[in-house]
Short mmCIF file of C-alpha atoms (C1' of nucleotides) in Angstrom, two decimals:
data_model
loop_
_atom_site.label_atom_id
_atom_site.label_comp_id
_atom_site.label_asym_id
_atom_site.label_seq_id
_atom_site.Cartn_x
_atom_site.Cartn_y
_atom_site.Cartn_z
CA UNK A 1 -30.02 14.42 3.67
CA UNK A 2 -28.42 11.50 5.66
CA UNK A 3 -25.25 10.74 4.14
CA UNK A 4 -24.84 6.88 2.95
CA UNK A 5 -21.79 5.51 1.39
CA UNK A 6 -21.67 2.11 0.23
CA UNK A 7 -17.84 0.30 0.13
CA UNK A 8 -17.78 -2.39 -2.20
CA UNK A 9 -15.59 -5.49 -2.35
CA UNK A 10 -14.98 -8.21 -4.98
CA UNK A 11 -14.65 -11.35 -3.09
CA UNK A 12 -11.13 -13.24 -3.29
CA UNK A 13 -10.69 -11.69 -6.71
CA UNK A 14 -7.90 -12.94 -8.18
CA UNK A 15 -9.31 -16.67 -7.60
CA UNK A 16 -12.73 -15.69 -8.22
CA UNK A 17 -11.55 -14.77 -11.85
CA UNK A 18 -9.65 -17.83 -12.36
CA UNK A 19 -12.56 -19.82 -11.15
CA UNK A 20 -15.21 -18.44 -13.25
CA UNK A 21 -12.55 -18.15 -16.32
CA UNK A 22 -12.24 -21.76 -15.83
CA UNK A 23 -14.91 -23.78 -14.29
CA UNK A 24 -12.96 -27.09 -13.69
CA UNK A 25 -11.48 -24.41 -10.44
CA UNK A 26 -14.70 -24.03 -8.96
CA UNK A 27 -14.82 -25.68 -5.82
CA UNK A 28 -11.18 -26.39 -5.44
CA UNK A 29 -8.18 -24.58 -3.63
CA UNK A 30 -6.99 -22.03 -5.79
CA UNK A 31 -4.21 -20.45 -5.08
CA UNK A 32 -2.75 -17.49 -6.69
CA UNK A 33 0.83 -16.19 -6.27
CA UNK A 34 4.32 -17.17 -6.82
CA UNK A 35 5.21 -21.10 -7.97
CA UNK A 36 5.92 -23.43 -5.39
CA UNK A 37 9.27 -24.09 -4.82
CA UNK A 38 10.05 -20.31 -5.46
CA UNK A 39 10.68 -17.48 -3.43
CA UNK A 40 7.46 -14.82 -2.94
CA UNK A 41 4.18 -15.25 -1.27
CA UNK A 42 0.54 -15.76 -1.81
CA UNK A 43 -1.70 -12.84 -4.02
CA UNK A 44 -4.68 -13.91 -3.52
CA UNK A 45 -6.57 -17.46 -2.67
CA UNK A 46 -10.16 -18.92 -3.08
CA UNK A 47 -12.57 -19.52 -0.11
CA UNK A 48 -11.80 -23.20 -0.54
CA UNK A 49 -8.36 -22.77 0.19
CA UNK A 50 -8.58 -20.60 3.09
CA UNK A 51 -10.16 -23.73 5.23
CA UNK A 52 -6.43 -25.08 4.49
CA UNK A 53 -5.18 -22.00 6.71
CA UNK A 54 -4.09 -20.44 3.55
CA UNK A 55 -4.52 -16.66 3.42
CA UNK A 56 -3.06 -14.09 1.20
CA UNK A 57 0.74 -12.53 1.66
CA UNK A 58 1.21 -16.44 3.30
CA UNK A 59 4.58 -17.46 2.04
CA UNK A 60 4.64 -19.70 -1.06
CA UNK A 61 6.14 -22.72 0.69
CA UNK A 62 4.25 -22.23 3.79
CA UNK A 63 0.99 -22.58 1.43
CA UNK A 64 2.45 -25.56 -0.58
CA UNK A 65 3.12 -27.39 3.42
CA UNK A 66 -0.44 -26.47 4.27
CA UNK A 67 -2.29 -27.30 0.88
CA UNK A 68 -0.34 -29.28 -1.35
CA UNK A 69 -3.12 -30.52 -3.19
CA UNK A 70 -3.91 -26.65 -4.18
CA UNK A 71 -3.81 -25.31 -7.90
CA UNK A 72 -1.27 -23.11 -7.68
CA UNK A 73 -1.71 -19.83 -10.59
CA UNK A 74 0.45 -17.26 -11.74
CA UNK A 75 -0.91 -13.52 -11.43
CA UNK A 76 -2.86 -13.03 -14.52
CA UNK A 77 -2.86 -8.92 -13.64
CA UNK A 78 -4.00 -8.17 -17.22
CA UNK A 79 -6.88 -10.13 -16.85
CA UNK A 80 -8.13 -8.80 -13.50
CA UNK A 81 -7.73 -5.56 -14.57
CA UNK A 82 -9.89 -5.93 -17.21
CA UNK A 83 -12.77 -7.23 -15.39
CA UNK A 84 -12.17 -4.81 -12.42
CA UNK A 85 -12.74 -2.22 -15.21
CA UNK A 86 -15.83 -3.54 -16.46
CA UNK A 87 -17.21 -3.78 -12.72
CA UNK A 88 -16.33 -0.46 -11.55
CA UNK A 89 -17.88 0.90 -14.94
CA UNK A 90 -21.40 -0.84 -13.40
CA UNK A 91 -20.98 1.26 -10.32
CA UNK A 92 -21.24 4.33 -12.57
CA UNK A 93 -24.73 3.57 -13.34
CA UNK A 94 -25.48 3.73 -9.62
CA UNK A 95 -23.80 7.15 -9.07
CA UNK A 96 -21.55 9.08 -10.41
CA UNK A 97 -19.15 9.48 -7.28
CA UNK A 98 -17.19 6.13 -7.53
CA UNK A 99 -13.97 6.02 -5.87
CA UNK A 100 -11.98 3.70 -6.73
CA UNK A 101 -9.56 2.31 -4.21
CA UNK A 102 -7.70 -0.61 -5.60
CA UNK A 103 -8.38 -3.21 -8.29
CA UNK A 104 -10.97 -5.19 -6.12
CA UNK A 105 -12.44 -2.21 -4.26
CA UNK A 106 -14.34 1.06 -4.40
CA UNK A 107 -16.05 3.48 -2.29
CA UNK A 108 -19.45 4.62 -3.32
CA UNK A 109 -20.91 8.21 -2.21
CA UNK A 110 -24.61 6.93 -2.39
CA UNK A 111 -26.18 10.16 -0.61
CA UNK A 112 -29.40 11.28 -2.38
CA UNK A 113 -29.93 8.39 -4.48
CA UNK A 114 -32.78 6.82 -2.45
CA UNK A 115 -35.85 8.79 -4.64
CA UNK A 116 -34.28 7.34 -7.48
CA UNK A 117 -32.84 3.87 -6.58
CA UNK A 118 -35.08 3.05 -3.42
CA UNK A 119 -33.21 2.38 0.25
CA UNK A 120 -30.05 1.78 0.10
CA UNK A 121 -30.38 -2.19 1.16
CA UNK A 122 -32.41 -2.43 -2.26
CA UNK A 123 -29.82 -0.46 -4.56
CA UNK A 124 -27.02 -2.35 -2.76
CA UNK A 125 -29.01 -5.48 -3.82
CA UNK A 126 -29.29 -4.05 -7.12
CA UNK A 127 -25.47 -3.73 -7.62
CA UNK A 128 -24.62 -7.11 -6.28
CA UNK A 129 -26.98 -8.63 -8.80
CA UNK A 130 -25.69 -6.74 -11.57
CA UNK A 131 -22.42 -7.37 -10.85
CA UNK A 132 -22.87 -11.13 -10.34
CA UNK A 133 -24.99 -11.36 -13.96
CA UNK A 134 -22.38 -9.62 -16.15
CA UNK A 135 -19.13 -11.22 -14.59
CA UNK A 136 -20.28 -14.05 -12.28
CA UNK A 137 -18.31 -12.36 -9.62
CA UNK A 138 -19.31 -12.20 -6.01
CA UNK A 139 -19.10 -8.84 -4.12
CA UNK A 140 -19.57 -7.68 -0.62
CA UNK A 141 -21.22 -4.37 0.21
CA UNK A 142 -20.88 -2.18 3.34
CA UNK A 143 -23.15 0.67 3.80
CA UNK A 144 -22.77 3.35 6.63
CA UNK A 145 -22.72 7.04 7.33
CA UNK A 146 -18.99 7.59 6.13
CA UNK A 147 -16.60 5.37 4.21
CA UNK A 148 -14.50 4.62 6.85
CA UNK A 149 -17.28 2.63 8.49
CA UNK A 150 -18.48 1.52 5.11
CA UNK A 151 -15.20 -0.21 4.79
CA UNK A 152 -15.78 -2.04 8.01
CA UNK A 153 -19.21 -3.11 7.28
CA UNK A 154 -18.05 -4.54 3.41
CA UNK A 155 -16.10 -7.17 6.01
CA UNK A 156 -18.30 -7.77 8.31
CA UNK A 157 -20.52 -10.63 6.38
CA UNK A 158 -17.95 -11.57 3.88
CA UNK A 159 -18.18 -13.64 1.13
CA UNK A 160 -21.16 -12.09 -0.80
CA UNK A 161 -22.35 -10.03 2.19
CA UNK A 162 -24.35 -7.21 2.50
CA UNK A 163 -24.38 -4.91 5.70
CA UNK A 164 -25.73 -1.54 6.73
CA UNK A 165 -24.35 -0.02 9.72
CA UNK A 166 -27.59 2.89 10.47
CA UNK A 167 -27.01 6.18 11.92
CA UNK A 168 -26.94 6.26 15.33
CA UNK A 169 -25.65 2.53 16.05
CA UNK A 170 -21.93 3.30 14.62
CA UNK A 171 -20.29 3.04 18.16
CA UNK A 172 -22.76 -0.55 18.59
CA UNK A 173 -21.31 -1.66 15.84
CA UNK A 174 -17.75 -0.95 16.28
CA UNK A 175 -18.35 -2.83 19.66
CA UNK A 176 -18.91 -5.91 18.16
CA UNK A 177 -15.39 -5.95 16.21
CA UNK A 178 -12.01 -6.94 17.45
CA UNK A 179 -9.33 -4.51 17.45
CA UNK A 180 -7.59 -6.15 14.67
CA UNK A 181 -10.98 -5.34 12.85
CA UNK A 182 -10.11 -2.05 12.39
CA UNK A 183 -8.39 -0.64 9.71
CA UNK A 184 -5.47 1.09 10.29
CA UNK A 185 -4.53 -0.59 13.68
CA UNK A 186 -2.36 -3.19 12.83
CA UNK A 187 -0.52 -6.23 14.96
CA UNK A 188 2.51 -3.81 16.29
CA UNK A 189 -0.11 -0.77 17.47
CA UNK A 190 -2.36 -3.57 18.86
CA UNK A 191 0.72 -4.82 20.97
CA UNK A 192 1.54 -1.94 22.38
CA UNK A 193 -2.39 -1.14 22.96
CA UNK A 194 -2.04 -4.63 24.77
CA UNK A 195 0.66 -3.56 27.02
CA UNK A 196 -1.48 -0.61 27.98
CA UNK A 197 -4.26 -3.32 29.08
CA UNK A 198 -6.57 -1.83 25.98
CA UNK A 199 -7.73 -4.84 24.13
CA UNK A 200 -11.13 -3.98 23.05
CA UNK A 201 -12.97 -1.05 21.14
CA UNK A 202 -14.98 -0.01 24.42
CA UNK A 203 -11.55 0.09 26.78
CA UNK A 204 -9.39 2.10 23.64
CA UNK A 205 -12.66 4.40 23.44
CA UNK A 206 -12.57 5.06 27.15
CA UNK A 207 -9.15 6.37 26.41
CA UNK A 208 -8.45 10.03 26.47
CA UNK A 209 -7.53 11.86 23.51
CA UNK A 210 -4.55 13.27 25.23
CA UNK A 211 -3.06 9.68 26.91
CA UNK A 212 -3.52 8.17 23.79
CA UNK A 213 -1.74 10.78 21.85
CA UNK A 214 0.94 10.37 24.38
CA UNK A 215 1.06 6.63 24.23
CA UNK A 216 0.85 5.58 20.90
CA UNK A 217 2.03 9.09 18.83
CA UNK A 218 0.47 12.24 17.87
CA UNK A 219 -0.68 10.73 14.76
CA UNK A 220 -1.94 7.20 15.60
CA UNK A 221 -3.29 8.41 18.83
CA UNK A 222 -5.89 11.16 17.06
CA UNK A 223 -6.60 8.30 14.53
CA UNK A 224 -7.66 5.69 17.05
CA UNK A 225 -9.02 8.39 19.07
CA UNK A 226 -11.50 9.35 15.62
CA UNK A 227 -12.22 6.11 14.41
CA UNK A 228 -13.67 4.19 18.05
CA UNK A 229 -16.28 7.15 17.95
CA UNK A 230 -17.63 5.96 14.29
CA UNK A 231 -16.27 9.09 12.96
CA UNK A 232 -14.18 9.19 9.40
CA UNK A 233 -10.94 9.10 9.78
CA UNK A 234 -10.75 10.46 6.13
CA UNK A 235 -8.88 7.31 4.64
CA UNK A 236 -10.02 8.07 1.32
CA UNK A 237 -9.45 11.34 0.82
CA UNK A 238 -9.50 12.91 -2.43
CA UNK A 239 -6.03 14.12 -3.65
CA UNK A 240 -2.89 12.05 -3.95
CA UNK A 241 0.18 12.10 -6.32
CA UNK A 242 2.79 9.85 -6.48
CA UNK A 243 5.60 11.02 -4.54
CA UNK A 244 7.94 7.94 -5.07
CA UNK A 245 8.81 5.15 -7.32
CA UNK A 246 10.51 2.08 -6.70
CA UNK A 247 11.39 -1.61 -8.17
CA UNK A 248 13.30 -4.17 -6.20
CA UNK A 249 13.79 -7.63 -6.71
CA UNK A 250 14.51 -10.95 -4.55
CA UNK A 251 17.38 -13.29 -5.78
CA UNK A 252 16.28 -16.55 -6.46
CA UNK A 253 19.36 -17.53 -4.15
CA UNK A 254 20.94 -14.76 -2.33
CA UNK A 255 23.91 -13.75 -3.86
CA UNK A 256 27.05 -11.55 -3.10
CA UNK A 257 28.21 -11.98 -7.17
CA UNK A 258 29.10 -8.32 -7.42
CA UNK A 259 28.56 -9.14 -11.49
CA UNK A 260 25.01 -9.67 -10.67
CA UNK A 261 23.93 -7.49 -8.49
CA UNK A 262 25.65 -4.44 -10.69
CA UNK A 263 23.45 -5.86 -13.72
CA UNK A 264 20.30 -6.08 -11.57
CA UNK A 265 21.05 -2.58 -10.31
CA UNK A 266 21.28 -1.44 -13.90
CA UNK A 267 17.96 -2.74 -15.14
CA UNK A 268 16.18 -1.81 -11.67
CA UNK A 269 17.35 1.78 -12.41
CA UNK A 270 16.02 1.63 -15.92
CA UNK A 271 12.44 0.35 -14.51
CA UNK A 272 12.39 3.56 -12.35
CA UNK A 273 13.47 6.06 -15.03
CA UNK A 274 11.03 4.74 -17.40
CA UNK A 275 8.09 5.18 -14.93
CA UNK A 276 9.53 8.45 -13.96
CA UNK A 277 9.46 9.68 -17.55
CA UNK A 278 5.81 8.21 -18.07
CA UNK A 279 4.02 9.30 -15.21
CA UNK A 280 6.05 12.68 -15.47
CA UNK A 281 7.33 13.27 -12.14
CA UNK A 282 10.43 14.68 -10.88
CA UNK A 283 12.12 13.08 -7.83
CA UNK A 284 15.17 14.41 -6.24
CA UNK A 285 15.93 11.70 -3.98
CA UNK A 286 17.35 8.37 -5.18
CA UNK A 287 17.15 5.37 -2.62
CA UNK A 288 18.72 2.21 -2.55
CA UNK A 289 17.30 -0.76 -0.67
CA UNK A 290 19.22 -3.67 0.57
CA UNK A 291 18.28 -7.06 2.53
CA UNK A 292 20.56 -9.29 3.52
CA UNK A 293 20.36 -13.12 4.43
CA UNK A 294 19.37 -12.61 7.69
CA UNK A 295 16.36 -10.28 6.58
CA UNK A 296 17.80 -7.06 8.04
CA UNK A 297 16.64 -4.76 5.63
CA UNK A 298 18.50 -1.10 5.38
CA UNK A 299 18.13 2.14 2.81
CA UNK A 300 20.26 4.50 2.16
CA UNK A 301 19.22 7.67 0.39
CA UNK A 302 20.81 10.82 -0.95
CA UNK A 303 18.83 14.03 -2.60
CA UNK A 304 20.31 15.70 -5.63
CA UNK A 305 20.23 19.03 -6.87
CA UNK A 306 18.06 17.99 -9.84
CA UNK A 307 16.28 14.67 -10.61
CA UNK A 308 18.54 11.98 -12.23
CA UNK A 309 17.88 12.41 -16.03
CA UNK A 310 18.82 8.99 -17.34
CA UNK A 311 18.58 5.70 -16.20
CA UNK A 312 22.58 5.45 -16.56
CA UNK A 313 22.77 8.98 -13.99
CA UNK A 314 20.63 6.97 -11.52
CA UNK A 315 22.19 4.01 -11.84
CA UNK A 316 25.47 5.41 -10.89
CA UNK A 317 24.04 7.07 -8.02
CA UNK A 318 22.46 3.80 -6.99
CA UNK A 319 25.86 2.21 -6.94
CA UNK A 320 27.45 4.95 -5.06
CA UNK A 321 24.81 4.51 -2.26
CA UNK A 322 25.72 0.53 -2.37
CA UNK A 323 29.24 0.99 -2.05
CA UNK A 324 28.64 2.88 1.27
CA UNK A 325 26.52 0.16 2.49
CA UNK A 326 27.70 -3.12 0.89
CA UNK A 327 30.86 -5.25 2.12
CA UNK A 328 30.78 -8.27 0.25
CA UNK A 329 27.60 -10.36 2.09
CA UNK A 330 25.36 -12.10 0.05
CA UNK A 331 22.22 -10.25 -0.80
CA UNK A 332 18.69 -11.14 -0.79
CA UNK A 333 17.15 -8.65 -2.05
CA UNK A 334 17.70 -5.07 -4.04
CA UNK A 335 15.94 -2.25 -4.40
CA UNK A 336 16.42 1.15 -6.46
CA UNK A 337 14.03 4.33 -6.02
CA UNK A 338 13.24 7.61 -6.01
CA UNK A 339 11.09 9.85 -4.20
CA UNK A 340 9.87 13.42 -4.21
CA UNK A 341 10.12 15.11 -0.29
CA UNK A 342 9.61 18.96 -0.31
CA UNK A 343 9.21 21.06 -3.30
CA UNK A 344 6.60 19.60 -5.80
CA UNK A 345 7.09 17.64 -8.57
CA UNK A 346 3.78 18.17 -10.33
CA UNK A 347 4.37 18.08 -14.29
CA UNK A 348 4.47 21.37 -15.95
CA UNK A 349 5.25 22.39 -18.85
CA UNK A 350 9.08 23.08 -17.90
CA UNK A 351 9.81 19.60 -17.39
CA UNK A 352 10.36 18.17 -20.59
CA UNK A 353 13.88 20.12 -20.93
CA UNK A 354 15.43 18.40 -18.21
CA UNK A 355 15.18 15.39 -19.67
CA UNK A 356 15.67 16.26 -23.44
CA UNK A 357 18.98 18.19 -22.77
CA UNK A 358 20.17 15.59 -20.48
CA UNK A 359 23.27 13.31 -21.74
CA UNK A 360 22.08 9.82 -22.64
CA UNK A 361 18.49 10.36 -22.26
CA UNK A 362 16.26 7.59 -22.91
CA UNK A 363 15.00 9.41 -25.71
CA UNK A 364 17.25 7.39 -27.71
CA UNK A 365 16.48 3.95 -26.60
CA UNK A 366 14.29 1.94 -28.68
CA UNK A 367 10.93 1.28 -27.62
CA UNK A 368 10.25 -0.57 -24.49
CA UNK A 369 9.35 -4.09 -25.26
CA UNK A 370 5.67 -5.31 -25.15
CA UNK A 371 6.71 -7.78 -21.81
CA UNK A 372 7.98 -4.29 -20.15
CA UNK A 373 4.84 -2.11 -21.44
CA UNK A 374 2.51 -4.58 -19.67
CA UNK A 375 4.74 -4.72 -16.82
CA UNK A 376 4.76 -0.76 -16.67
CA UNK A 377 0.84 -0.97 -17.01
CA UNK A 378 0.55 -3.57 -13.95
CA UNK A 379 2.80 -1.53 -11.72
CA UNK A 380 1.06 1.38 -12.57
CA UNK A 381 -1.76 -0.04 -12.06
CA UNK A 382 -0.96 -1.21 -8.93
CA UNK A 383 0.22 1.85 -7.79
CA UNK A 384 -2.84 3.78 -8.56
CA UNK A 385 -4.61 1.38 -6.24
CA UNK A 386 -2.97 3.12 -3.35
CA UNK A 387 -3.81 6.54 -4.91
CA UNK A 388 -6.79 7.33 -2.74
CA UNK A 389 -5.17 6.17 0.78
CA UNK A 390 -5.42 8.13 3.91
CA UNK A 391 -3.03 11.18 4.43
CA UNK A 392 -2.26 11.07 8.51
CA UNK A 393 -1.37 14.52 8.05
CA UNK A 394 -4.40 16.09 6.93
CA UNK A 395 -6.30 13.46 9.33
CA UNK A 396 -4.08 15.37 12.28
CA UNK A 397 -5.07 18.71 10.84
CA UNK A 398 -8.98 17.77 10.82
CA UNK A 399 -8.21 16.60 14.29
CA UNK A 400 -6.90 19.86 15.51
CA UNK A 401 -9.38 21.70 14.65
CA UNK A 402 -12.77 19.26 15.69
CA UNK A 403 -10.72 18.19 19.04
CA UNK A 404 -9.47 21.95 19.37
CA UNK A 405 -10.89 21.99 22.66
CA UNK A 406 -9.64 19.01 24.02
CA UNK A 407 -6.24 19.97 23.59
"C1'" DA B 1 10.91 27.06 16.49
"C1'" DT B 2 10.73 25.03 11.95
"C1'" DG B 3 12.35 22.49 8.49
"C1'" DG B 4 15.08 19.27 5.71
"C1'" DA B 5 17.50 15.17 5.11
"C1'" DG B 6 18.07 10.53 6.50
"C1'" DT B 7 16.89 6.01 8.45
"C1'" DG B 8 13.28 2.80 10.14
"C1'" DT B 9 8.81 1.73 11.47
"C1'" DC B 10 4.05 1.00 10.72
"C1'" DG B 11 0.04 -0.64 7.97
"C1'" DG B 12 -2.21 -2.21 3.61
"C1'" DG B 13 -3.11 -3.74 -0.94
"C1'" DT C 1 19.61 -28.08 4.21
"C1'" DT C 2 13.91 -25.16 5.45
"C1'" DA C 3 9.91 -20.16 4.68
"C1'" DC C 4 9.41 -14.25 4.93
"C1'" DG C 5 6.79 -10.36 -2.24
"C1'" DC C 6 6.68 -6.12 -4.06
"C1'" DC C 7 4.78 -1.60 -3.92
"C1'" DC C 8 2.89 2.74 -1.57
"C1'" DG C 9 2.58 6.62 2.03
"C1'" DA C 10 3.13 8.16 6.62
"C1'" DC C 11 5.04 9.04 10.79
"C1'" DA C 12 8.66 8.91 14.59
"C1'" DC C 13 12.87 10.05 15.67
"C1'" DT C 14 17.81 12.00 15.20
"C1'" DC C 15 20.91 15.18 13.38
"C1'" DC C 16 21.44 19.37 11.55
"C1'" DA C 17 21.06 24.02 9.72
"C1'" DT C 18 18.51 28.38 10.13
#
DNA sequence: ATGGAGTGTCGGG
DNA sequence: TTACGCCCGACACTCCAT
């Protein structure tokens, strides 16, 4: 049986939810994110807003300049999560092989469903219709012989799109795209390729694996070589555990107030420790992140002999790291994090003790506030949506196998 | 050679 | 006077130890 994958993407998700929840907003430029006048960016915006040149990740101040008549709304992650769960469960009626990629995306293995559901175009239309009638939301569906191409296909006809890349038409499809349409090929790599005289997918495909690897690096070289041939680089491979947890904060105004900085550091540390315990991971490396007024950003890390056992302990290590790097200049951002580099951080029966017998454990603290729980849920969810992403290492291994002859 | 640690870069949701 | 969040994983590069 020929493999068939669907990539499903909810259109302008956050903004669409706001518009279906409040019909007054339909047809209007809706911008979700920080409030105008504050530091922050656009998390999502409606297609109406996009006609003003607004797009996600744009500084909110810039968005406001371009679209002062827009309706600016805060992120209501709980509500989006709710609808996301509903939509994801609908996909389960079409195939058991649903991989949620993020809050608004899923990759479906539809191989072998034809006998039951009809050809891919038919089942794709059925899914779109089902989501629309049950939630009022529109989705874009990409159909292809592998997950990577399905992802690109879902972008191809947005919004409310449906596009299929047939077997045998992979490279022809890719040749209709710009380099910037390729997932995993960002601005910097594009600039590097431009320097090398590579400005199209076709040209990129004409480069040898060896050249690509030497010019853009081993990992990226193999990756690019794979994707321009319409092969799956494995961006949605199965496994994936959390390796790091971090919490950072941009001050409303840059500050050199050491008391304020200490207090911020402490609350960031508490949040990180809370999530460490909640997710049952035991990372041994502590790091801090500092951003200065001029946007220069630096991280400092230190590996411990055992995981920090309490927020206060994490806080004291973080403070030490800060002292090594901060000379009293105003700070724009402060972050605290933990990561597990080498040895596994998998939860097992043994881990409880390390927390239990540590001094000042979180165990004798009161229950986290409702607000804190809510934020935790949001954060955990946001992190989980990254849980199915590409491991470039595994890609490299795959490549060494499949391209061994070329090496 | 190999691998850990530390720092920074890149790409993405 | 003026922008630029928050969080994640992978990787390059360097220094260092084995």
